[in-house]
Amino acid sequence: VILVLFGPPGCGKGTQSSRLASEINGQVLSTGDLFRQRIAQSDPLAQKLRAILSAGELVSDELVIQMLLPEIHRVQAAEQHVILDGFPRTLVQAQSLDQAGNVSPNHVIVFDVPDDEIVDRITGRLVHPQSGRVYHQRFNPPKKPQIDDVTGQKLVQREDDQPQTVKRRIATYHQNTQPIINYYQEQNTIISQIDGTGPVNQVTDRLMQVIHSSR
Ligand code: AP5
């Protein structure tokens, strides 16, 4: 099964996708994480990606697809469910996935969170870069301040989590969303809308309800 977690930046896709993965024998493929891992290599492509991400702009559709498809195939070969986090972000990406054959999403889950709450969430976010684990200084704090619960390593703030960049990312999301939703409606893909506000556990419960009722 291929699930898409869809929603504005900071709506909780990363937080919820890792919980979902452990519930359903799935693997999360976050395009944002893929790019951040690639940036660590510090070659010309890494430099280009770093500039795009820190400006809050989108990576080209071609490059996204080129990097993501082998990852989807890898998870499918391991006979695990694929959980896409942050993909597709444009109509072209959604169409390209279908054209690639045997990798069309079965279920698209859309998280609704108002824009002003998103800014609060993103500016307090802390991440563990090695694993992609996500915390929030107030809403979802680690057991020890600034330290990852599992490895004891230091948590960091993402470079693109500056208020101005966040506003640009939110605007881009609103610009691209409707054509993607319309497209999946035309394809008769299951689409579920989830209220992404409230405590993290409550959102997880809503997500699990939607997943179980679609099976
Ligand atoms: P990406 O990494 O995908 O970022 P994003 O979509 O902007 O989403 P975020 O990671 O910011 O948020 P999230 O929804 O995962 O929320 P989280 O769980 O962390 O993309 C980064 C960049 O990469 C893009 O800007 C673009 O440049 C590029 N890119 C990626 N994919 C691309 C693509 N397909 N095409 C082109 N370019 C692409 O939660 C946020 C915070 O809120 C955390 O601190 C968390 O602890 C807290 N929180 C979570 N849930 C709750 C809750 N219920 N209540 C209170 N706080 C909560």
PDB file of C-alpha atoms and ligand atoms in Angstrom:
ATOM      1  CA  VAL A   1       0.000   0.000   0.000  1.00  0.00           C
ATOM      2  CA  ILE A   2       1.170   3.541  -0.711  1.00  0.00           C
ATOM      3  CA  LEU A   3      -0.118   6.239   1.633  1.00  0.00           C
ATOM      4  CA  VAL A   4       0.363   9.962   1.145  1.00  0.00           C
ATOM      5  CA  LEU A   5       0.442  12.269   4.172  1.00  0.00           C
ATOM      6  CA  PHE A   6      -0.417  15.660   2.806  1.00  0.00           C
ATOM      7  CA  GLY A   7      -0.665  19.053   4.455  1.00  0.00           C
ATOM      8  CA  PRO A   8       1.014  22.402   5.014  1.00  0.00           C
ATOM      9  CA  PRO A   9       4.519  22.664   6.460  1.00  0.00           C
ATOM     10  CA  GLY A  10       4.410  22.028  10.190  1.00  0.00           C
ATOM     11  CA  CYS A  11       1.011  20.297  10.162  1.00  0.00           C
ATOM     12  CA  GLY A  12       2.552  17.208  11.801  1.00  0.00           C
ATOM     13  CA  LYS A  13       3.319  14.935   8.825  1.00  0.00           C
ATOM     14  CA  GLY A  14       6.754  14.012  10.168  1.00  0.00           C
ATOM     15  CA  THR A  15       5.483  13.489  13.717  1.00  0.00           C
ATOM     16  CA  GLN A  16       2.560  11.324  12.660  1.00  0.00           C
ATOM     17  CA  SER A  17       4.271   9.405   9.852  1.00  0.00           C
ATOM     18  CA  SER A  18       6.829   7.823  12.187  1.00  0.00           C
ATOM     19  CA  ARG A  19       4.050   6.753  14.578  1.00  0.00           C
ATOM     20  CA  LEU A  20       2.041   5.341  11.690  1.00  0.00           C
ATOM     21  CA  ALA A  21       5.055   3.432  10.350  1.00  0.00           C
ATOM     22  CA  SER A  22       5.484   1.501  13.572  1.00  0.00           C
ATOM     23  CA  GLU A  23       1.746   0.674  13.672  1.00  0.00           C
ATOM     24  CA  ILE A  24       1.399  -0.703  10.143  1.00  0.00           C
ATOM     25  CA  ASN A  25       4.835  -2.123   9.193  1.00  0.00           C
ATOM     26  CA  GLY A  26       5.515   0.836   6.974  1.00  0.00           C
ATOM     27  CA  GLN A  27       8.514   2.911   6.034  1.00  0.00           C
ATOM     28  CA  VAL A  28       8.381   6.668   5.845  1.00  0.00           C
ATOM     29  CA  LEU A  29       9.846   8.346   2.797  1.00  0.00           C
ATOM     30  CA  SER A  30      10.151  12.061   3.500  1.00  0.00           C
ATOM     31  CA  THR A  31      11.428  14.019   0.502  1.00  0.00           C
ATOM     32  CA  GLY A  32      12.508  16.799   2.882  1.00  0.00           C
ATOM     33  CA  ASP A  33      14.624  14.290   4.847  1.00  0.00           C
ATOM     34  CA  LEU A  34      16.061  12.853   1.612  1.00  0.00           C
ATOM     35  CA  PHE A  35      17.224  16.321   0.588  1.00  0.00           C
ATOM     36  CA  ARG A  36      18.601  17.158   4.021  1.00  0.00           C
ATOM     37  CA  GLN A  37      20.600  13.898   4.006  1.00  0.00           C
ATOM     38  CA  ARG A  38      21.892  14.694   0.505  1.00  0.00           C
ATOM     39  CA  ILE A  39      22.959  18.172   1.615  1.00  0.00           C
ATOM     40  CA  ALA A  40      25.359  16.584   4.121  1.00  0.00           C
ATOM     41  CA  GLN A  41      27.527  15.372   1.189  1.00  0.00           C
ATOM     42  CA  SER A  42      28.663  18.958   0.342  1.00  0.00           C
ATOM     43  CA  ASP A  43      29.148  18.537  -3.454  1.00  0.00           C
ATOM     44  CA  PRO A  44      27.641  20.925  -6.108  1.00  0.00           C
ATOM     45  CA  LEU A  45      24.239  19.195  -5.961  1.00  0.00           C
ATOM     46  CA  ALA A  46      24.270  19.483  -2.167  1.00  0.00           C
ATOM     47  CA  GLN A  47      25.054  23.206  -2.426  1.00  0.00           C
ATOM     48  CA  LYS A  48      22.212  23.715  -4.907  1.00  0.00           C
ATOM     49  CA  LEU A  49      19.763  21.843  -2.664  1.00  0.00           C
ATOM     50  CA  ARG A  50      20.859  23.766   0.388  1.00  0.00           C
ATOM     51  CA  ALA A  51      20.161  27.100  -1.350  1.00  0.00           C
ATOM     52  CA  ILE A  52      16.681  25.940  -2.465  1.00  0.00           C
ATOM     53  CA  LEU A  53      15.668  24.583   0.935  1.00  0.00           C
ATOM     54  CA  SER A  54      16.929  27.525   2.960  1.00  0.00           C
ATOM     55  CA  ALA A  55      14.988  29.894   0.666  1.00  0.00           C
ATOM     56  CA  GLY A  56      11.824  27.828   1.228  1.00  0.00           C
ATOM     57  CA  GLU A  57      11.466  27.100  -2.486  1.00  0.00           C
ATOM     58  CA  LEU A  58      10.608  23.814  -4.180  1.00  0.00           C
ATOM     59  CA  VAL A  59      13.179  21.438  -5.614  1.00  0.00           C
ATOM     60  CA  SER A  60      12.567  20.708  -9.332  1.00  0.00           C
ATOM     61  CA  ASP A  61       9.980  18.029 -10.056  1.00  0.00           C
ATOM     62  CA  GLU A  62      12.473  16.050 -12.121  1.00  0.00           C
ATOM     63  CA  LEU A  63      15.054  15.839  -9.345  1.00  0.00           C
ATOM     64  CA  VAL A  64      12.455  14.971  -6.702  1.00  0.00           C
ATOM     65  CA  ILE A  65      11.148  12.071  -8.770  1.00  0.00           C
ATOM     66  CA  GLN A  66      14.633  10.901  -9.654  1.00  0.00           C
ATOM     67  CA  MET A  67      15.622  10.729  -5.982  1.00  0.00           C
ATOM     68  CA  LEU A  68      12.349   9.319  -4.643  1.00  0.00           C
ATOM     69  CA  LEU A  69      11.477   6.503  -7.073  1.00  0.00           C
ATOM     70  CA  PRO A  70      14.379   4.182  -6.165  1.00  0.00           C
ATOM     71  CA  GLU A  71      13.459   4.646  -2.500  1.00  0.00           C
ATOM     72  CA  ILE A  72       9.849   3.610  -3.150  1.00  0.00           C
ATOM     73  CA  HIS A  73      11.051   0.549  -5.042  1.00  0.00           C
ATOM     74  CA  ARG A  74      13.373  -0.330  -2.172  1.00  0.00           C
ATOM     75  CA  VAL A  75      10.527  -0.236   0.368  1.00  0.00           C
ATOM     76  CA  GLN A  76       8.233  -2.210  -1.928  1.00  0.00           C
ATOM     77  CA  ALA A  77      10.936  -4.856  -2.402  1.00  0.00           C
ATOM     78  CA  ALA A  78      11.091  -5.169   1.403  1.00  0.00           C
ATOM     79  CA  GLU A  79       7.306  -5.811   1.317  1.00  0.00           C
ATOM     80  CA  GLN A  80       6.545  -2.860   3.561  1.00  0.00           C
ATOM     81  CA  HIS A  81       3.902  -0.181   3.207  1.00  0.00           C
ATOM     82  CA  VAL A  82       5.158   3.101   1.776  1.00  0.00           C
ATOM     83  CA  ILE A  83       4.299   6.280   3.687  1.00  0.00           C
ATOM     84  CA  LEU A  84       5.036   9.385   1.626  1.00  0.00           C
ATOM     85  CA  ASP A  85       5.644  12.515   3.681  1.00  0.00           C
ATOM     86  CA  GLY A  86       5.958  15.772   1.740  1.00  0.00           C
ATOM     87  CA  PHE A  87       5.344  14.256  -1.686  1.00  0.00           C
ATOM     88  CA  PRO A  88       3.676  15.033  -4.070  1.00  0.00           C
ATOM     89  CA  ARG A  89       3.863  18.801  -3.772  1.00  0.00           C
ATOM     90  CA  THR A  90       2.933  19.696  -7.342  1.00  0.00           C
ATOM     91  CA  LEU A  91       0.480  18.355  -9.889  1.00  0.00           C
ATOM     92  CA  VAL A  92       3.394  17.261 -12.104  1.00  0.00           C
ATOM     93  CA  GLN A  93       4.819  15.183  -9.222  1.00  0.00           C
ATOM     94  CA  ALA A  94       1.449  13.487  -8.664  1.00  0.00           C
ATOM     95  CA  GLN A  95       1.117  12.710 -12.374  1.00  0.00           C
ATOM     96  CA  SER A  96       4.723  11.508 -12.674  1.00  0.00           C
ATOM     97  CA  LEU A  97       4.210   9.046  -9.855  1.00  0.00           C
ATOM     98  CA  ASP A  98       1.228   7.503 -11.646  1.00  0.00           C
ATOM     99  CA  GLN A  99       3.145   7.370 -14.921  1.00  0.00           C
ATOM    100  CA  ALA A 100       6.027   5.518 -13.262  1.00  0.00           C
ATOM    101  CA  GLY A 101       3.774   2.423 -12.960  1.00  0.00           C
ATOM    102  CA  ASN A 102       2.868   0.347  -9.920  1.00  0.00           C
ATOM    103  CA  VAL A 103       3.523   3.196  -7.480  1.00  0.00           C
ATOM    104  CA  SER A 104       0.187   5.047  -7.473  1.00  0.00           C
ATOM    105  CA  PRO A 105      -1.035   6.070  -4.020  1.00  0.00           C
ATOM    106  CA  ASN A 106      -3.965   4.130  -2.541  1.00  0.00           C
ATOM    107  CA  HIS A 107      -4.906   6.699   0.067  1.00  0.00           C
ATOM    108  CA  VAL A 108      -4.229  10.426   0.489  1.00  0.00           C
ATOM    109  CA  ILE A 109      -4.600  11.842   4.013  1.00  0.00           C
ATOM    110  CA  VAL A 110      -4.837  15.600   4.308  1.00  0.00           C
ATOM    111  CA  PHE A 111      -4.024  17.302   7.641  1.00  0.00           C
ATOM    112  CA  ASP A 112      -5.809  20.590   8.307  1.00  0.00           C
ATOM    113  CA  VAL A 113      -4.036  23.107  10.544  1.00  0.00           C
ATOM    114  CA  PRO A 114      -4.607  26.886  10.416  1.00  0.00           C
ATOM    115  CA  ASP A 115      -1.696  29.006   9.170  1.00  0.00           C
ATOM    116  CA  ASP A 116      -1.113  30.921  12.439  1.00  0.00           C
ATOM    117  CA  GLU A 117      -0.731  27.690  14.424  1.00  0.00           C
ATOM    118  CA  ILE A 118       1.785  26.438  11.873  1.00  0.00           C
ATOM    119  CA  VAL A 119       4.133  29.341  12.523  1.00  0.00           C
ATOM    120  CA  ASP A 120       4.085  28.583  16.276  1.00  0.00           C
ATOM    121  CA  ARG A 121       4.788  24.930  15.655  1.00  0.00           C
ATOM    122  CA  ILE A 122       7.644  25.428  13.238  1.00  0.00           C
ATOM    123  CA  THR A 123       9.488  28.106  15.148  1.00  0.00           C
ATOM    124  CA  GLY A 124       9.598  25.846  18.266  1.00  0.00           C
ATOM    125  CA  ARG A 125      10.563  22.697  16.401  1.00  0.00           C
ATOM    126  CA  LEU A 126      13.671  20.663  17.295  1.00  0.00           C
ATOM    127  CA  VAL A 127      14.901  17.783  15.168  1.00  0.00           C
ATOM    128  CA  HIS A 128      17.284  14.860  15.460  1.00  0.00           C
ATOM    129  CA  PRO A 129      18.887  15.036  12.009  1.00  0.00           C
ATOM    130  CA  GLN A 130      20.241  11.463  11.958  1.00  0.00           C
ATOM    131  CA  SER A 131      16.831   9.825  12.475  1.00  0.00           C
ATOM    132  CA  GLY A 132      14.365  12.538  11.444  1.00  0.00           C
ATOM    133  CA  ARG A 133      12.714  12.450  14.897  1.00  0.00           C
ATOM    134  CA  VAL A 134      10.823  15.639  15.609  1.00  0.00           C
ATOM    135  CA  TYR A 135      10.093  17.472  18.877  1.00  0.00           C
ATOM    136  CA  HIS A 136       8.669  20.809  19.935  1.00  0.00           C
ATOM    137  CA  GLN A 137      10.047  22.954  22.741  1.00  0.00           C
ATOM    138  CA  ARG A 138       6.585  23.295  24.314  1.00  0.00           C
ATOM    139  CA  PHE A 139       4.085  20.992  22.560  1.00  0.00           C
ATOM    140  CA  ASN A 140       6.178  17.835  22.303  1.00  0.00           C
ATOM    141  CA  PRO A 141       9.342  18.312  24.385  1.00  0.00           C
ATOM    142  CA  PRO A 142      12.176  15.774  24.625  1.00  0.00           C
ATOM    143  CA  LYS A 143      12.712  14.210  28.072  1.00  0.00           C
ATOM    144  CA  LYS A 144      15.926  16.246  28.511  1.00  0.00           C
ATOM    145  CA  PRO A 145      16.067  19.721  26.949  1.00  0.00           C
ATOM    146  CA  GLN A 146      17.764  19.763  23.502  1.00  0.00           C
ATOM    147  CA  ILE A 147      18.597  16.007  23.685  1.00  0.00           C
ATOM    148  CA  ASP A 148      17.162  13.174  21.553  1.00  0.00           C
ATOM    149  CA  ASP A 149      15.230  10.674  23.727  1.00  0.00           C
ATOM    150  CA  VAL A 150      16.571   7.600  21.923  1.00  0.00           C
ATOM    151  CA  THR A 151      20.249   8.288  21.192  1.00  0.00           C
ATOM    152  CA  GLY A 152      21.124  11.037  23.701  1.00  0.00           C
ATOM    153  CA  GLN A 153      22.497  13.133  20.811  1.00  0.00           C
ATOM    154  CA  LYS A 154      21.955  16.860  20.460  1.00  0.00           C
ATOM    155  CA  LEU A 155      18.816  18.240  18.787  1.00  0.00           C
ATOM    156  CA  VAL A 156      18.996  21.126  16.311  1.00  0.00           C
ATOM    157  CA  GLN A 157      16.743  23.705  14.675  1.00  0.00           C
ATOM    158  CA  ARG A 158      16.200  23.390  10.926  1.00  0.00           C
ATOM    159  CA  GLU A 159      17.777  26.106   8.776  1.00  0.00           C
ATOM    160  CA  ASP A 160      14.497  26.733   6.948  1.00  0.00           C
ATOM    161  CA  ASP A 161      12.482  27.216  10.153  1.00  0.00           C
ATOM    162  CA  GLN A 162      12.795  31.017  10.099  1.00  0.00           C
ATOM    163  CA  PRO A 163       9.491  32.958  10.171  1.00  0.00           C
ATOM    164  CA  GLN A 164       9.990  34.546   6.703  1.00  0.00           C
ATOM    165  CA  THR A 165      10.853  31.214   5.076  1.00  0.00           C
ATOM    166  CA  VAL A 166       7.921  29.534   6.790  1.00  0.00           C
ATOM    167  CA  LYS A 167       5.546  32.117   5.276  1.00  0.00           C
ATOM    168  CA  ARG A 168       6.901  31.411   1.806  1.00  0.00           C
ATOM    169  CA  ARG A 169       6.522  27.643   2.311  1.00  0.00           C
ATOM    170  CA  ILE A 170       2.919  28.073   3.464  1.00  0.00           C
ATOM    171  CA  ALA A 171       2.099  30.275   0.437  1.00  0.00           C
ATOM    172  CA  THR A 172       3.606  27.697  -1.938  1.00  0.00           C
ATOM    173  CA  TYR A 173       1.541  24.975  -0.290  1.00  0.00           C
ATOM    174  CA  HIS A 174      -1.721  26.897  -0.754  1.00  0.00           C
ATOM    175  CA  GLN A 175      -0.861  27.636  -4.391  1.00  0.00           C
ATOM    176  CA  ASN A 176      -0.275  23.983  -5.302  1.00  0.00           C
ATOM    177  CA  THR A 177      -2.749  22.094  -3.138  1.00  0.00           C
ATOM    178  CA  GLN A 178      -6.065  22.300  -4.945  1.00  0.00           C
ATOM    179  CA  PRO A 179      -4.843  20.993  -8.319  1.00  0.00           C
ATOM    180  CA  ILE A 180      -3.323  17.962  -6.546  1.00  0.00           C
ATOM    181  CA  ILE A 181      -6.515  17.222  -4.586  1.00  0.00           C
ATOM    182  CA  ASN A 182      -8.609  17.649  -7.752  1.00  0.00           C
ATOM    183  CA  TYR A 183      -6.305  15.276  -9.564  1.00  0.00           C
ATOM    184  CA  TYR A 184      -6.657  12.541  -6.923  1.00  0.00           C
ATOM    185  CA  GLN A 185     -10.427  13.006  -6.924  1.00  0.00           C
ATOM    186  CA  GLU A 186     -10.427  12.417 -10.684  1.00  0.00           C
ATOM    187  CA  GLN A 187      -8.302   9.289 -10.165  1.00  0.00           C
ATOM    188  CA  ASN A 188     -10.807   8.029  -7.553  1.00  0.00           C
ATOM    189  CA  THR A 189      -8.039   7.762  -4.977  1.00  0.00           C
ATOM    190  CA  ILE A 190      -9.366   7.643  -1.397  1.00  0.00           C
ATOM    191  CA  ILE A 191      -8.917  11.073   0.186  1.00  0.00           C
ATOM    192  CA  SER A 192      -9.429  11.630   3.930  1.00  0.00           C
ATOM    193  CA  GLN A 193      -9.350  14.954   5.694  1.00  0.00           C
ATOM    194  CA  ILE A 194      -8.056  15.013   9.296  1.00  0.00           C
ATOM    195  CA  ASP A 195      -8.185  17.771  11.877  1.00  0.00           C
ATOM    196  CA  GLY A 196      -4.476  18.242  12.693  1.00  0.00           C
ATOM    197  CA  THR A 197      -5.043  20.482  15.728  1.00  0.00           C
ATOM    198  CA  GLY A 198      -5.079  19.376  19.363  1.00  0.00           C
ATOM    199  CA  PRO A 199      -2.591  17.153  21.217  1.00  0.00           C
ATOM    200  CA  VAL A 200      -0.278  14.924  19.167  1.00  0.00           C
ATOM    201  CA  ASN A 201      -1.872  11.717  20.559  1.00  0.00           C
ATOM    202  CA  GLN A 202      -5.337  12.883  19.599  1.00  0.00           C
ATOM    203  CA  VAL A 203      -4.210  13.500  16.020  1.00  0.00           C
ATOM    204  CA  THR A 204      -2.632  10.017  15.976  1.00  0.00           C
ATOM    205  CA  ASP A 205      -5.976   8.529  17.099  1.00  0.00           C
ATOM    206  CA  ARG A 206      -7.797  10.330  14.273  1.00  0.00           C
ATOM    207  CA  LEU A 207      -5.194   9.115  11.802  1.00  0.00           C
ATOM    208  CA  MET A 208      -5.416   5.495  12.954  1.00  0.00           C
ATOM    209  CA  GLN A 209      -9.221   5.615  12.761  1.00  0.00           C
ATOM    210  CA  VAL A 210      -9.053   6.767   9.157  1.00  0.00           C
ATOM    211  CA  ILE A 211      -6.456   4.113   8.274  1.00  0.00           C
ATOM    212  CA  HIS A 212      -8.441   1.273   9.868  1.00  0.00           C
ATOM    213  CA  SER A 213     -11.760   2.341   8.382  1.00  0.00           C
ATOM    214  CA  SER A 214     -10.284   2.391   4.857  1.00  0.00           C
ATOM    215  CA  ARG A 215      -9.060  -1.220   5.038  1.00  0.00           C
TER     216      ARG A 215
HETATM  217  P1  AP5 B   1       9.764  19.096   4.362  1.00  0.00           P
HETATM  218  O1  AP5 B   1      10.831  18.567   5.205  1.00  0.00           O
HETATM  219  O2  AP5 B   1       8.790  18.154   3.743  1.00  0.00           O
HETATM  220  O3  AP5 B   1       9.010  20.223   5.162  1.00  0.00           O
HETATM  221  P2  AP5 B   1       7.468  20.643   5.212  1.00  0.00           P
HETATM  222  O4  AP5 B   1       6.486  20.044   4.320  1.00  0.00           O
HETATM  223  O5  AP5 B   1       7.610  22.099   5.125  1.00  0.00           O
HETATM  224  O6  AP5 B   1       6.992  20.034   6.486  1.00  0.00           O
HETATM  225  P3  AP5 B   1       7.655  20.121   7.829  1.00  0.00           P
HETATM  226  O7  AP5 B   1       8.750  19.083   7.955  1.00  0.00           O
HETATM  227  O8  AP5 B   1       8.059  21.552   8.081  1.00  0.00           O
HETATM  228  O9  AP5 B   1       6.470  19.823   8.809  1.00  0.00           O
HETATM  229  P4  AP5 B   1       5.663  18.512   9.170  1.00  0.00           P
HETATM  230  O10 AP5 B   1       4.317  18.552   8.576  1.00  0.00           O
HETATM  231  O11 AP5 B   1       6.487  17.281   8.937  1.00  0.00           O
HETATM  232  O12 AP5 B   1       5.476  18.793  10.717  1.00  0.00           O
HETATM  233  P5  AP5 B   1       6.240  18.177  11.981  1.00  0.00           P
HETATM  234  O13 AP5 B   1       5.740  16.818  12.285  1.00  0.00           O
HETATM  235  O14 AP5 B   1       7.709  18.381  11.867  1.00  0.00           O
HETATM  236  O15 AP5 B   1      10.360  19.947   3.162  1.00  0.00           O
HETATM  237  C1  AP5 B   1      11.403  20.878   3.349  1.00  0.00           C
HETATM  238  C2  AP5 B   1      11.793  21.482   2.029  1.00  0.00           C
HETATM  239  O16 AP5 B   1      12.268  20.460   1.133  1.00  0.00           O
HETATM  240  C3  AP5 B   1      10.691  22.186   1.246  1.00  0.00           C
HETATM  241  O17 AP5 B   1      10.507  23.520   1.674  1.00  0.00           O
HETATM  242  C4  AP5 B   1      11.255  22.093  -0.175  1.00  0.00           C
HETATM  243  O18 AP5 B   1      12.267  23.043  -0.389  1.00  0.00           O
HETATM  244  C5  AP5 B   1      11.874  20.727  -0.204  1.00  0.00           C
HETATM  245  N1  AP5 B   1      10.947  19.656  -0.630  1.00  0.00           N
HETATM  246  C6  AP5 B   1      10.492  18.626   0.127  1.00  0.00           C
HETATM  247  N2  AP5 B   1       9.663  17.838  -0.581  1.00  0.00           N
HETATM  248  C7  AP5 B   1       9.590  18.378  -1.814  1.00  0.00           C
HETATM  249  C8  AP5 B   1       8.887  18.023  -2.982  1.00  0.00           C
HETATM  250  N3  AP5 B   1       8.078  16.940  -3.028  1.00  0.00           N
HETATM  251  N4  AP5 B   1       9.021  18.815  -4.071  1.00  0.00           N
HETATM  252  C9  AP5 B   1       9.831  19.894  -4.068  1.00  0.00           C
HETATM  253  N5  AP5 B   1      10.522  20.282  -2.985  1.00  0.00           N
HETATM  254  C10 AP5 B   1      10.417  19.542  -1.860  1.00  0.00           C
HETATM  255  O19 AP5 B   1       5.632  19.148  13.126  1.00  0.00           O
HETATM  256  C11 AP5 B   1       6.026  20.515  13.186  1.00  0.00           C
HETATM  257  C12 AP5 B   1       6.222  20.918  14.657  1.00  0.00           C
HETATM  258  O20 AP5 B   1       4.961  20.885  15.332  1.00  0.00           O
HETATM  259  C13 AP5 B   1       7.147  19.971  15.454  1.00  0.00           C
HETATM  260  O21 AP5 B   1       7.900  20.747  16.344  1.00  0.00           O
HETATM  261  C14 AP5 B   1       6.179  19.049  16.206  1.00  0.00           C
HETATM  262  O22 AP5 B   1       6.722  18.595  17.418  1.00  0.00           O
HETATM  263  C15 AP5 B   1       4.991  19.990  16.432  1.00  0.00           C
HETATM  264  N6  AP5 B   1       3.702  19.285  16.418  1.00  0.00           N
HETATM  265  C16 AP5 B   1       3.342  18.220  15.657  1.00  0.00           C
HETATM  266  N7  AP5 B   1       2.060  17.876  15.898  1.00  0.00           N
HETATM  267  C17 AP5 B   1       1.598  18.763  16.832  1.00  0.00           C
HETATM  268  C18 AP5 B   1       0.343  18.937  17.492  1.00  0.00           C
HETATM  269  N8  AP5 B   1      -0.699  18.142  17.264  1.00  0.00           N
HETATM  270  N9  AP5 B   1       0.232  19.978  18.371  1.00  0.00           N
HETATM  271  C19 AP5 B   1       1.281  20.814  18.621  1.00  0.00           C
HETATM  272  N10 AP5 B   1       2.499  20.669  18.039  1.00  0.00           N
HETATM  273  C20 AP5 B   1       2.645  19.673  17.136  1.00  0.00           C
END
